[in-house]
Amino acid sequence: MKAYKVGIIGATGMVGQRFITLLYNHPWFNIEVLAASPRSAGKKYRDAVGAKWSMSCDIPASVADMVVMDAVGDKEKIAARVDFVFCAVDMKKDEIRALEEAYARLECPVISNNSAHRGTPDVPMIIPELNASHAAVIPFQRKRLGTKRGFIAVKSNCSLQSYVPALFPLSGYGIKNAVVCTYQAISGAGKTFATWPEMVDNIIPYIGGEEEKSEQEPLKIWGSICGDKIVPADGPVISAQCIRVPVSDGHSAAVFVSFDKKPTKEEILSVWAGFSGRAQELELPSAPKQFLHYFEENDRPQIKSERNLENGMAISVGRLREDTVFDYKFVCMSHNTLRGAAGGAVLMAELLCAEGYI
């Protein structure tokens, strides 16, 4: 595989920092550009991020003295220096849509961690193990944008990564409906306990916009390409409730599901154990060897012991049992800033490079 020069747009934020930790020694991707807001532009990265650095490791020496560029004002220069960019900016949605389209029209592919384009019909929203085939919509997007190389691809909401991977392989049994309650870490809000002391010994039973995303975005993942766009699936019907909990990293979910054709518990466990996707077939660098890990113990999976499983890219599942209202219930968990955010975007970029879209 060739070496790709990449840029990180929004490099000083928490997801941007996570991109740096994942990319500074990546086998395919080399960090060429770091970009952020005008207030950070012109500074060395170590000075621009300062006390906001939230990762457990130190700032990698290879990027510490890199001069930060202006994500908006320098976009032409950035696009000319890189093969593609990762985007994780904190801006209004209409501004993000405009910025990402501007990079794409400059023939710079955009791998986005933002939600602004998730509803755009010809923008694929890919979990590589589940719907890698949705990348086939990219030529239609390029035609709309008038580009040869440029396009936008997005990853889904971080909370989906905990439960949709466990539901998706069971589609053959006809999933009728599901109720999901997610328990989401504070890093999903870009916070740490130092910056959000109000979360210590506390939960907040509301996360703005999360429930709508958790109910609607899975339908795009389950959808299909019709003509020049992705048409979301009609079902399953999902009802979600999203709660912020005092956990640093790791989103958990309690799932209740009913089927048209109820499988046995043994059948479900067999499907999970044998499930893999295009990411495993291609042996992508960031792909977990085993995508879904099932734990037999009643008190697993737990955040501290399972969130870093397979470098934080695996999905942990447990407590599968029959339910009195639905057919089954179970719990699952994923690392929200790895599989759910930056890591999921890196894996998607690896897929798109391996498949020749970048």
mmCIF file with all atom_site columns, C-alpha atoms in Angstrom, residues 123-311:
data_model
loop_
_atom_site.group_PDB
_atom_site.id
_atom_site.type_symbol
_atom_site.label_atom_id
_atom_site.label_alt_id
_atom_site.label_comp_id
_atom_site.label_asym_id
_atom_site.label_entity_id
_atom_site.label_seq_id
_atom_site.pdbx_PDB_ins_code
_atom_site.Cartn_x
_atom_site.Cartn_y
_atom_site.Cartn_z
_atom_site.occupancy
_atom_site.B_iso_or_equiv
_atom_site.pdbx_formal_charge
_atom_site.auth_seq_id
_atom_site.auth_comp_id
_atom_site.auth_asym_id
_atom_site.auth_atom_id
_atom_site.pdbx_PDB_model_num
ATOM 1   C CA . VAL A 1 123 ? -22.722 10.744  1.206   1.00 0.00 ? 123 VAL A CA 1
ATOM 2   C CA . PRO A 1 124 ? -21.939 7.241   2.492   1.00 0.00 ? 124 PRO A CA 1
ATOM 3   C CA . MET A 1 125 ? -22.055 6.674   6.258   1.00 0.00 ? 125 MET A CA 1
ATOM 4   C CA . ILE A 1 126 ? -19.921 3.589   6.663   1.00 0.00 ? 126 ILE A CA 1
ATOM 5   C CA . ILE A 1 127 ? -19.199 1.091   9.406   1.00 0.00 ? 127 ILE A CA 1
ATOM 6   C CA . PRO A 1 128 ? -16.700 -1.012  7.416   1.00 0.00 ? 128 PRO A CA 1
ATOM 7   C CA . GLU A 1 129 ? -17.846 -4.371  8.814   1.00 0.00 ? 129 GLU A CA 1
ATOM 8   C CA . LEU A 1 130 ? -21.508 -3.648  8.074   1.00 0.00 ? 130 LEU A CA 1
ATOM 9   C CA . ASN A 1 131 ? -22.095 -1.581  4.948   1.00 0.00 ? 131 ASN A CA 1
ATOM 10  C CA . ALA A 1 132 ? -18.816 -1.215  3.055   1.00 0.00 ? 132 ALA A CA 1
ATOM 11  C CA . SER A 1 133 ? -20.789 -1.560  -0.187  1.00 0.00 ? 133 SER A CA 1
ATOM 12  C CA . HIS A 1 134 ? -22.260 1.928   0.338   1.00 0.00 ? 134 HIS A CA 1
ATOM 13  C CA . ALA A 1 135 ? -18.962 3.358   -0.930  1.00 0.00 ? 135 ALA A CA 1
ATOM 14  C CA . ALA A 1 136 ? -20.339 2.636   -4.405  1.00 0.00 ? 136 ALA A CA 1
ATOM 15  C CA . VAL A 1 137 ? -22.418 5.838   -4.157  1.00 0.00 ? 137 VAL A CA 1
ATOM 16  C CA . ILE A 1 138 ? -19.244 7.970   -4.258  1.00 0.00 ? 138 ILE A CA 1
ATOM 17  C CA . PRO A 1 139 ? -19.105 8.269   -8.084  1.00 0.00 ? 139 PRO A CA 1
ATOM 18  C CA . PHE A 1 140 ? -22.620 9.749   -8.026  1.00 0.00 ? 140 PHE A CA 1
ATOM 19  C CA . GLN A 1 141 ? -21.586 12.241  -5.357  1.00 0.00 ? 141 GLN A CA 1
ATOM 20  C CA . ARG A 1 142 ? -18.547 13.206  -7.434  1.00 0.00 ? 142 ARG A CA 1
ATOM 21  C CA . LYS A 1 143 ? -20.808 13.810  -10.419 1.00 0.00 ? 143 LYS A CA 1
ATOM 22  C CA . ARG A 1 144 ? -22.981 16.145  -8.308  1.00 0.00 ? 144 ARG A CA 1
ATOM 23  C CA . LEU A 1 145 ? -19.948 17.997  -6.955  1.00 0.00 ? 145 LEU A CA 1
ATOM 24  C CA . GLY A 1 146 ? -18.207 18.133  -10.326 1.00 0.00 ? 146 GLY A CA 1
ATOM 25  C CA . THR A 1 147 ? -15.063 16.439  -8.985  1.00 0.00 ? 147 THR A CA 1
ATOM 26  C CA . LYS A 1 148 ? -12.720 13.677  -10.094 1.00 0.00 ? 148 LYS A CA 1
ATOM 27  C CA . ARG A 1 149 ? -11.143 12.807  -6.712  1.00 0.00 ? 149 ARG A CA 1
ATOM 28  C CA . GLY A 1 150 ? -13.012 14.824  -4.129  1.00 0.00 ? 150 GLY A CA 1
ATOM 29  C CA . PHE A 1 151 ? -15.877 13.420  -2.060  1.00 0.00 ? 151 PHE A CA 1
ATOM 30  C CA . ILE A 1 152 ? -17.172 13.246  1.500   1.00 0.00 ? 152 ILE A CA 1
ATOM 31  C CA . ALA A 1 153 ? -17.672 10.101  3.566   1.00 0.00 ? 153 ALA A CA 1
ATOM 32  C CA . VAL A 1 154 ? -18.904 10.173  7.162   1.00 0.00 ? 154 VAL A CA 1
ATOM 33  C CA . LYS A 1 155 ? -18.918 7.900   10.150  1.00 0.00 ? 155 LYS A CA 1
ATOM 34  C CA . SER A 1 156 ? -22.057 7.389   12.194  1.00 0.00 ? 156 SER A CA 1
ATOM 35  C CA . ASN A 1 157 ? -22.869 8.687   15.654  1.00 0.00 ? 157 ASN A CA 1
ATOM 36  C CA . CYS A 1 158 ? -20.605 7.198   18.311  1.00 0.00 ? 158 CYS A CA 1
ATOM 37  C CA . SER A 1 159 ? -23.466 5.690   20.331  1.00 0.00 ? 159 SER A CA 1
ATOM 38  C CA . LEU A 1 160 ? -24.553 3.527   17.369  1.00 0.00 ? 160 LEU A CA 1
ATOM 39  C CA . GLN A 1 161 ? -21.225 1.729   17.376  1.00 0.00 ? 161 GLN A CA 1
ATOM 40  C CA . SER A 1 162 ? -22.092 -0.069  20.604  1.00 0.00 ? 162 SER A CA 1
ATOM 41  C CA . TYR A 1 163 ? -25.391 -1.696  19.564  1.00 0.00 ? 163 TYR A CA 1
ATOM 42  C CA . VAL A 1 164 ? -25.915 -1.563  15.767  1.00 0.00 ? 164 VAL A CA 1
ATOM 43  C CA . PRO A 1 165 ? -22.981 -3.965  15.136  1.00 0.00 ? 165 PRO A CA 1
ATOM 44  C CA . ALA A 1 166 ? -24.703 -6.522  17.401  1.00 0.00 ? 166 ALA A CA 1
ATOM 45  C CA . LEU A 1 167 ? -28.120 -6.080  15.753  1.00 0.00 ? 167 LEU A CA 1
ATOM 46  C CA . PHE A 1 168 ? -27.032 -5.894  12.117  1.00 0.00 ? 168 PHE A CA 1
ATOM 47  C CA . PRO A 1 169 ? -25.839 -9.523  11.776  1.00 0.00 ? 169 PRO A CA 1
ATOM 48  C CA . LEU A 1 170 ? -29.258 -10.700 13.023  1.00 0.00 ? 170 LEU A CA 1
ATOM 49  C CA . SER A 1 171 ? -31.112 -9.042  10.137  1.00 0.00 ? 171 SER A CA 1
ATOM 50  C CA . GLY A 1 172 ? -31.796 -12.417 8.550   1.00 0.00 ? 172 GLY A CA 1
ATOM 51  C CA . TYR A 1 173 ? -34.282 -13.159 11.320  1.00 0.00 ? 173 TYR A CA 1
ATOM 52  C CA . GLY A 1 174 ? -36.288 -10.030 10.498  1.00 0.00 ? 174 GLY A CA 1
ATOM 53  C CA . ILE A 1 175 ? -35.721 -7.457  13.238  1.00 0.00 ? 175 ILE A CA 1
ATOM 54  C CA . LYS A 1 176 ? -39.132 -5.889  13.922  1.00 0.00 ? 176 LYS A CA 1
ATOM 55  C CA . ASN A 1 177 ? -38.296 -3.357  16.585  1.00 0.00 ? 177 ASN A CA 1
ATOM 56  C CA . ALA A 1 178 ? -35.727 -2.533  19.216  1.00 0.00 ? 178 ALA A CA 1
ATOM 57  C CA . VAL A 1 179 ? -35.526 -0.393  22.326  1.00 0.00 ? 179 VAL A CA 1
ATOM 58  C CA . VAL A 1 180 ? -32.090 0.923   23.195  1.00 0.00 ? 180 VAL A CA 1
ATOM 59  C CA . CYS A 1 181 ? -30.875 2.810   26.253  1.00 0.00 ? 181 CYS A CA 1
ATOM 60  C CA . THR A 1 182 ? -27.347 4.131   25.900  1.00 0.00 ? 182 THR A CA 1
ATOM 61  C CA . TYR A 1 183 ? -25.037 5.125   28.750  1.00 0.00 ? 183 TYR A CA 1
ATOM 62  C CA . GLN A 1 184 ? -22.540 7.526   27.239  1.00 0.00 ? 184 GLN A CA 1
ATOM 63  C CA . ALA A 1 185 ? -19.121 8.650   28.458  1.00 0.00 ? 185 ALA A CA 1
ATOM 64  C CA . ILE A 1 186 ? -18.222 12.287  29.018  1.00 0.00 ? 186 ILE A CA 1
ATOM 65  C CA . SER A 1 187 ? -15.503 12.206  26.338  1.00 0.00 ? 187 SER A CA 1
ATOM 66  C CA . GLY A 1 188 ? -18.398 12.000  23.872  1.00 0.00 ? 188 GLY A CA 1
ATOM 67  C CA . ALA A 1 189 ? -19.060 15.617  24.808  1.00 0.00 ? 189 ALA A CA 1
ATOM 68  C CA . GLY A 1 190 ? -15.383 16.474  24.435  1.00 0.00 ? 190 GLY A CA 1
ATOM 69  C CA . LYS A 1 191 ? -14.991 16.663  28.211  1.00 0.00 ? 191 LYS A CA 1
ATOM 70  C CA . THR A 1 192 ? -12.866 15.217  30.986  1.00 0.00 ? 192 THR A CA 1
ATOM 71  C CA . PHE A 1 193 ? -13.652 15.131  34.695  1.00 0.00 ? 193 PHE A CA 1
ATOM 72  C CA . ALA A 1 194 ? -11.210 18.028  35.128  1.00 0.00 ? 194 ALA A CA 1
ATOM 73  C CA . THR A 1 195 ? -13.165 20.185  32.682  1.00 0.00 ? 195 THR A CA 1
ATOM 74  C CA . TRP A 1 196 ? -16.622 18.902  33.702  1.00 0.00 ? 196 TRP A CA 1
ATOM 75  C CA . PRO A 1 197 ? -16.584 18.401  37.492  1.00 0.00 ? 197 PRO A CA 1
ATOM 76  C CA . GLU A 1 198 ? -20.399 18.560  37.546  1.00 0.00 ? 198 GLU A CA 1
ATOM 77  C CA . MET A 1 199 ? -20.415 15.021  36.088  1.00 0.00 ? 199 MET A CA 1
ATOM 78  C CA . VAL A 1 200 ? -18.699 13.480  39.096  1.00 0.00 ? 200 VAL A CA 1
ATOM 79  C CA . ASP A 1 201 ? -21.294 11.427  41.031  1.00 0.00 ? 201 ASP A CA 1
ATOM 80  C CA . ASN A 1 202 ? -23.956 12.440  38.527  1.00 0.00 ? 202 ASN A CA 1
ATOM 81  C CA . ILE A 1 203 ? -25.935 11.357  35.482  1.00 0.00 ? 203 ILE A CA 1
ATOM 82  C CA . ILE A 1 204 ? -27.786 13.547  32.994  1.00 0.00 ? 204 ILE A CA 1
ATOM 83  C CA . PRO A 1 205 ? -30.820 11.885  31.343  1.00 0.00 ? 205 PRO A CA 1
ATOM 84  C CA . TYR A 1 206 ? -30.605 13.970  28.177  1.00 0.00 ? 206 TYR A CA 1
ATOM 85  C CA . ILE A 1 207 ? -28.031 14.454  25.412  1.00 0.00 ? 207 ILE A CA 1
ATOM 86  C CA . GLY A 1 208 ? -29.174 16.915  22.787  1.00 0.00 ? 208 GLY A CA 1
ATOM 87  C CA . GLY A 1 209 ? -29.873 15.308  19.412  1.00 0.00 ? 209 GLY A CA 1
ATOM 88  C CA . GLU A 1 210 ? -28.575 11.876  20.390  1.00 0.00 ? 210 GLU A CA 1
ATOM 89  C CA . GLU A 1 211 ? -31.885 10.060  20.565  1.00 0.00 ? 211 GLU A CA 1
ATOM 90  C CA . GLU A 1 212 ? -32.924 11.203  17.104  1.00 0.00 ? 212 GLU A CA 1
ATOM 91  C CA . LYS A 1 213 ? -29.550 10.119  15.679  1.00 0.00 ? 213 LYS A CA 1
ATOM 92  C CA . SER A 1 214 ? -29.765 6.765   17.439  1.00 0.00 ? 214 SER A CA 1
ATOM 93  C CA . GLU A 1 215 ? -33.197 6.102   15.955  1.00 0.00 ? 215 GLU A CA 1
ATOM 94  C CA . GLN A 1 216 ? -32.620 7.403   12.412  1.00 0.00 ? 216 GLN A CA 1
ATOM 95  C CA . GLU A 1 217 ? -28.986 6.805   11.476  1.00 0.00 ? 217 GLU A CA 1
ATOM 96  C CA . PRO A 1 218 ? -29.184 2.984   11.721  1.00 0.00 ? 218 PRO A CA 1
ATOM 97  C CA . LEU A 1 219 ? -31.791 3.034   8.950   1.00 0.00 ? 219 LEU A CA 1
ATOM 98  C CA . LYS A 1 220 ? -29.255 4.605   6.575   1.00 0.00 ? 220 LYS A CA 1
ATOM 99  C CA . ILE A 1 221 ? -26.728 1.924   7.516   1.00 0.00 ? 221 ILE A CA 1
ATOM 100 C CA . TRP A 1 222 ? -29.395 -0.725  6.789   1.00 0.00 ? 222 TRP A CA 1
ATOM 101 C CA . GLY A 1 223 ? -30.358 1.104   3.576   1.00 0.00 ? 223 GLY A CA 1
ATOM 102 C CA . SER A 1 224 ? -29.421 0.428   -0.038  1.00 0.00 ? 224 SER A CA 1
ATOM 103 C CA . ILE A 1 225 ? -28.182 2.352   -3.058  1.00 0.00 ? 225 ILE A CA 1
ATOM 104 C CA . CYS A 1 226 ? -31.022 3.168   -5.413  1.00 0.00 ? 226 CYS A CA 1
ATOM 105 C CA . GLY A 1 227 ? -29.996 5.150   -8.466  1.00 0.00 ? 227 GLY A CA 1
ATOM 106 C CA . ASP A 1 228 ? -27.672 7.934   -7.367  1.00 0.00 ? 228 ASP A CA 1
ATOM 107 C CA . LYS A 1 229 ? -28.389 7.911   -3.626  1.00 0.00 ? 229 LYS A CA 1
ATOM 108 C CA . ILE A 1 230 ? -28.668 5.801   -0.494  1.00 0.00 ? 230 ILE A CA 1
ATOM 109 C CA . VAL A 1 231 ? -32.275 5.147   0.469   1.00 0.00 ? 231 VAL A CA 1
ATOM 110 C CA . PRO A 1 232 ? -32.726 4.390   4.190   1.00 0.00 ? 232 PRO A CA 1
ATOM 111 C CA . ALA A 1 233 ? -34.419 1.136   5.156   1.00 0.00 ? 233 ALA A CA 1
ATOM 112 C CA . ASP A 1 234 ? -38.020 1.198   6.374   1.00 0.00 ? 234 ASP A CA 1
ATOM 113 C CA . GLY A 1 235 ? -37.092 -0.625  9.568   1.00 0.00 ? 235 GLY A CA 1
ATOM 114 C CA . PRO A 1 236 ? -36.458 -1.856  12.112  1.00 0.00 ? 236 PRO A CA 1
ATOM 115 C CA . VAL A 1 237 ? -38.261 0.629   14.321  1.00 0.00 ? 237 VAL A CA 1
ATOM 116 C CA . ILE A 1 238 ? -35.868 1.799   17.041  1.00 0.00 ? 238 ILE A CA 1
ATOM 117 C CA . SER A 1 239 ? -36.754 3.712   20.202  1.00 0.00 ? 239 SER A CA 1
ATOM 118 C CA . ALA A 1 240 ? -33.745 5.217   21.978  1.00 0.00 ? 240 ALA A CA 1
ATOM 119 C CA . GLN A 1 241 ? -33.007 6.927   25.262  1.00 0.00 ? 241 GLN A CA 1
ATOM 120 C CA . CYS A 1 242 ? -29.540 8.402   25.787  1.00 0.00 ? 242 CYS A CA 1
ATOM 121 C CA . ILE A 1 243 ? -28.019 9.126   29.186  1.00 0.00 ? 243 ILE A CA 1
ATOM 122 C CA . ARG A 1 244 ? -24.717 10.816  30.065  1.00 0.00 ? 244 ARG A CA 1
ATOM 123 C CA . VAL A 1 245 ? -22.903 8.889   32.807  1.00 0.00 ? 245 VAL A CA 1
ATOM 124 C CA . PRO A 1 246 ? -19.741 9.573   34.874  1.00 0.00 ? 246 PRO A CA 1
ATOM 125 C CA . VAL A 1 247 ? -17.389 7.453   32.737  1.00 0.00 ? 247 VAL A CA 1
ATOM 126 C CA . SER A 1 248 ? -14.297 8.833   31.004  1.00 0.00 ? 248 SER A CA 1
ATOM 127 C CA . ASP A 1 249 ? -14.403 6.658   27.857  1.00 0.00 ? 249 ASP A CA 1
ATOM 128 C CA . GLY A 1 250 ? -16.769 3.930   26.647  1.00 0.00 ? 250 GLY A CA 1
ATOM 129 C CA . HIS A 1 251 ? -20.433 3.906   25.636  1.00 0.00 ? 251 HIS A CA 1
ATOM 130 C CA . SER A 1 252 ? -22.672 1.084   26.863  1.00 0.00 ? 252 SER A CA 1
ATOM 131 C CA . ALA A 1 253 ? -26.137 0.112   25.657  1.00 0.00 ? 253 ALA A CA 1
ATOM 132 C CA . ALA A 1 254 ? -29.008 -1.992  26.985  1.00 0.00 ? 254 ALA A CA 1
ATOM 133 C CA . VAL A 1 255 ? -30.867 -3.479  24.018  1.00 0.00 ? 255 VAL A CA 1
ATOM 134 C CA . PHE A 1 256 ? -34.314 -5.104  23.767  1.00 0.00 ? 256 PHE A CA 1
ATOM 135 C CA . VAL A 1 257 ? -35.256 -6.657  20.406  1.00 0.00 ? 257 VAL A CA 1
ATOM 136 C CA . SER A 1 258 ? -38.082 -8.581  18.727  1.00 0.00 ? 258 SER A CA 1
ATOM 137 C CA . PHE A 1 259 ? -37.919 -10.607 15.492  1.00 0.00 ? 259 PHE A CA 1
ATOM 138 C CA . ASP A 1 260 ? -40.265 -11.771 12.766  1.00 0.00 ? 260 ASP A CA 1
ATOM 139 C CA . LYS A 1 261 ? -38.697 -15.204 13.111  1.00 0.00 ? 261 LYS A CA 1
ATOM 140 C CA . LYS A 1 262 ? -37.359 -15.616 16.636  1.00 0.00 ? 262 LYS A CA 1
ATOM 141 C CA . PRO A 1 263 ? -33.933 -17.282 16.664  1.00 0.00 ? 263 PRO A CA 1
ATOM 142 C CA . THR A 1 264 ? -32.683 -19.465 19.487  1.00 0.00 ? 264 THR A CA 1
ATOM 143 C CA . LYS A 1 265 ? -30.078 -18.103 21.847  1.00 0.00 ? 265 LYS A CA 1
ATOM 144 C CA . GLU A 1 266 ? -27.592 -20.571 20.390  1.00 0.00 ? 266 GLU A CA 1
ATOM 145 C CA . GLU A 1 267 ? -28.282 -19.281 16.882  1.00 0.00 ? 267 GLU A CA 1
ATOM 146 C CA . ILE A 1 268 ? -27.678 -15.682 17.950  1.00 0.00 ? 268 ILE A CA 1
ATOM 147 C CA . LEU A 1 269 ? -24.413 -16.568 19.666  1.00 0.00 ? 269 LEU A CA 1
ATOM 148 C CA . SER A 1 270 ? -23.291 -18.522 16.597  1.00 0.00 ? 270 SER A CA 1
ATOM 149 C CA . VAL A 1 271 ? -24.044 -15.575 14.297  1.00 0.00 ? 271 VAL A CA 1
ATOM 150 C CA . TRP A 1 272 ? -22.112 -13.177 16.529  1.00 0.00 ? 272 TRP A CA 1
ATOM 151 C CA . ALA A 1 273 ? -19.126 -15.511 16.853  1.00 0.00 ? 273 ALA A CA 1
ATOM 152 C CA . GLY A 1 274 ? -18.840 -16.020 13.105  1.00 0.00 ? 274 GLY A CA 1
ATOM 153 C CA . PHE A 1 275 ? -19.567 -12.494 11.954  1.00 0.00 ? 275 PHE A CA 1
ATOM 154 C CA . SER A 1 276 ? -16.926 -10.469 10.146  1.00 0.00 ? 276 SER A CA 1
ATOM 155 C CA . GLY A 1 277 ? -16.949 -7.930  7.343   1.00 0.00 ? 277 GLY A CA 1
ATOM 156 C CA . ARG A 1 278 ? -14.968 -6.320  4.581   1.00 0.00 ? 278 ARG A CA 1
ATOM 157 C CA . ALA A 1 279 ? -12.546 -4.794  7.095   1.00 0.00 ? 279 ALA A CA 1
ATOM 158 C CA . GLN A 1 280 ? -11.473 -8.265  8.240   1.00 0.00 ? 280 GLN A CA 1
ATOM 159 C CA . GLU A 1 281 ? -11.455 -9.661  4.691   1.00 0.00 ? 281 GLU A CA 1
ATOM 160 C CA . LEU A 1 282 ? -9.050  -6.921  3.599   1.00 0.00 ? 282 LEU A CA 1
ATOM 161 C CA . GLU A 1 283 ? -7.044  -7.226  6.846   1.00 0.00 ? 283 GLU A CA 1
ATOM 162 C CA . LEU A 1 284 ? -7.097  -3.466  7.296   1.00 0.00 ? 284 LEU A CA 1
ATOM 163 C CA . PRO A 1 285 ? -4.506  -2.191  9.796   1.00 0.00 ? 285 PRO A CA 1
ATOM 164 C CA . SER A 1 286 ? -7.045  -0.866  12.313  1.00 0.00 ? 286 SER A CA 1
ATOM 165 C CA . ALA A 1 287 ? -9.565  -3.701  11.986  1.00 0.00 ? 287 ALA A CA 1
ATOM 166 C CA . PRO A 1 288 ? -10.122 -5.970  14.985  1.00 0.00 ? 288 PRO A CA 1
ATOM 167 C CA . LYS A 1 289 ? -9.404  -9.631  14.296  1.00 0.00 ? 289 LYS A CA 1
ATOM 168 C CA . GLN A 1 290 ? -12.677 -10.578 16.052  1.00 0.00 ? 290 GLN A CA 1
ATOM 169 C CA . PHE A 1 291 ? -15.319 -7.888  15.555  1.00 0.00 ? 291 PHE A CA 1
ATOM 170 C CA . LEU A 1 292 ? -17.882 -9.033  18.164  1.00 0.00 ? 292 LEU A CA 1
ATOM 171 C CA . HIS A 1 293 ? -16.738 -10.482 21.492  1.00 0.00 ? 293 HIS A CA 1
ATOM 172 C CA . TYR A 1 294 ? -19.365 -12.215 23.627  1.00 0.00 ? 294 TYR A CA 1
ATOM 173 C CA . PHE A 1 295 ? -18.824 -12.604 27.387  1.00 0.00 ? 295 PHE A CA 1
ATOM 174 C CA . GLU A 1 296 ? -20.570 -15.383 29.302  1.00 0.00 ? 296 GLU A CA 1
ATOM 175 C CA . GLU A 1 297 ? -20.049 -13.820 32.736  1.00 0.00 ? 297 GLU A CA 1
ATOM 176 C CA . ASN A 1 298 ? -23.120 -12.085 34.162  1.00 0.00 ? 298 ASN A CA 1
ATOM 177 C CA . ASP A 1 299 ? -21.134 -8.979  35.108  1.00 0.00 ? 299 ASP A CA 1
ATOM 178 C CA . ARG A 1 300 ? -19.473 -8.427  31.727  1.00 0.00 ? 300 ARG A CA 1
ATOM 179 C CA . PRO A 1 301 ? -18.730 -6.518  29.570  1.00 0.00 ? 301 PRO A CA 1
ATOM 180 C CA . GLN A 1 302 ? -17.409 -3.780  31.810  1.00 0.00 ? 302 GLN A CA 1
ATOM 181 C CA . ILE A 1 303 ? -15.999 -0.442  30.740  1.00 0.00 ? 303 ILE A CA 1
ATOM 182 C CA . LYS A 1 304 ? -12.591 -0.705  32.400  1.00 0.00 ? 304 LYS A CA 1
ATOM 183 C CA . SER A 1 305 ? -11.823 -4.263  31.322  1.00 0.00 ? 305 SER A CA 1
ATOM 184 C CA . GLU A 1 306 ? -13.293 -4.239  27.810  1.00 0.00 ? 306 GLU A CA 1
ATOM 185 C CA . ARG A 1 307 ? -13.163 -0.751  26.301  1.00 0.00 ? 307 ARG A CA 1
ATOM 186 C CA . ASN A 1 308 ? -9.607  -1.194  24.965  1.00 0.00 ? 308 ASN A CA 1
ATOM 187 C CA . LEU A 1 309 ? -10.252 -4.667  23.535  1.00 0.00 ? 309 LEU A CA 1
ATOM 188 C CA . GLU A 1 310 ? -8.396  -5.064  20.228  1.00 0.00 ? 310 GLU A CA 1
ATOM 189 C CA . ASN A 1 311 ? -7.014  -1.535  20.504  1.00 0.00 ? 311 ASN A CA 1
#
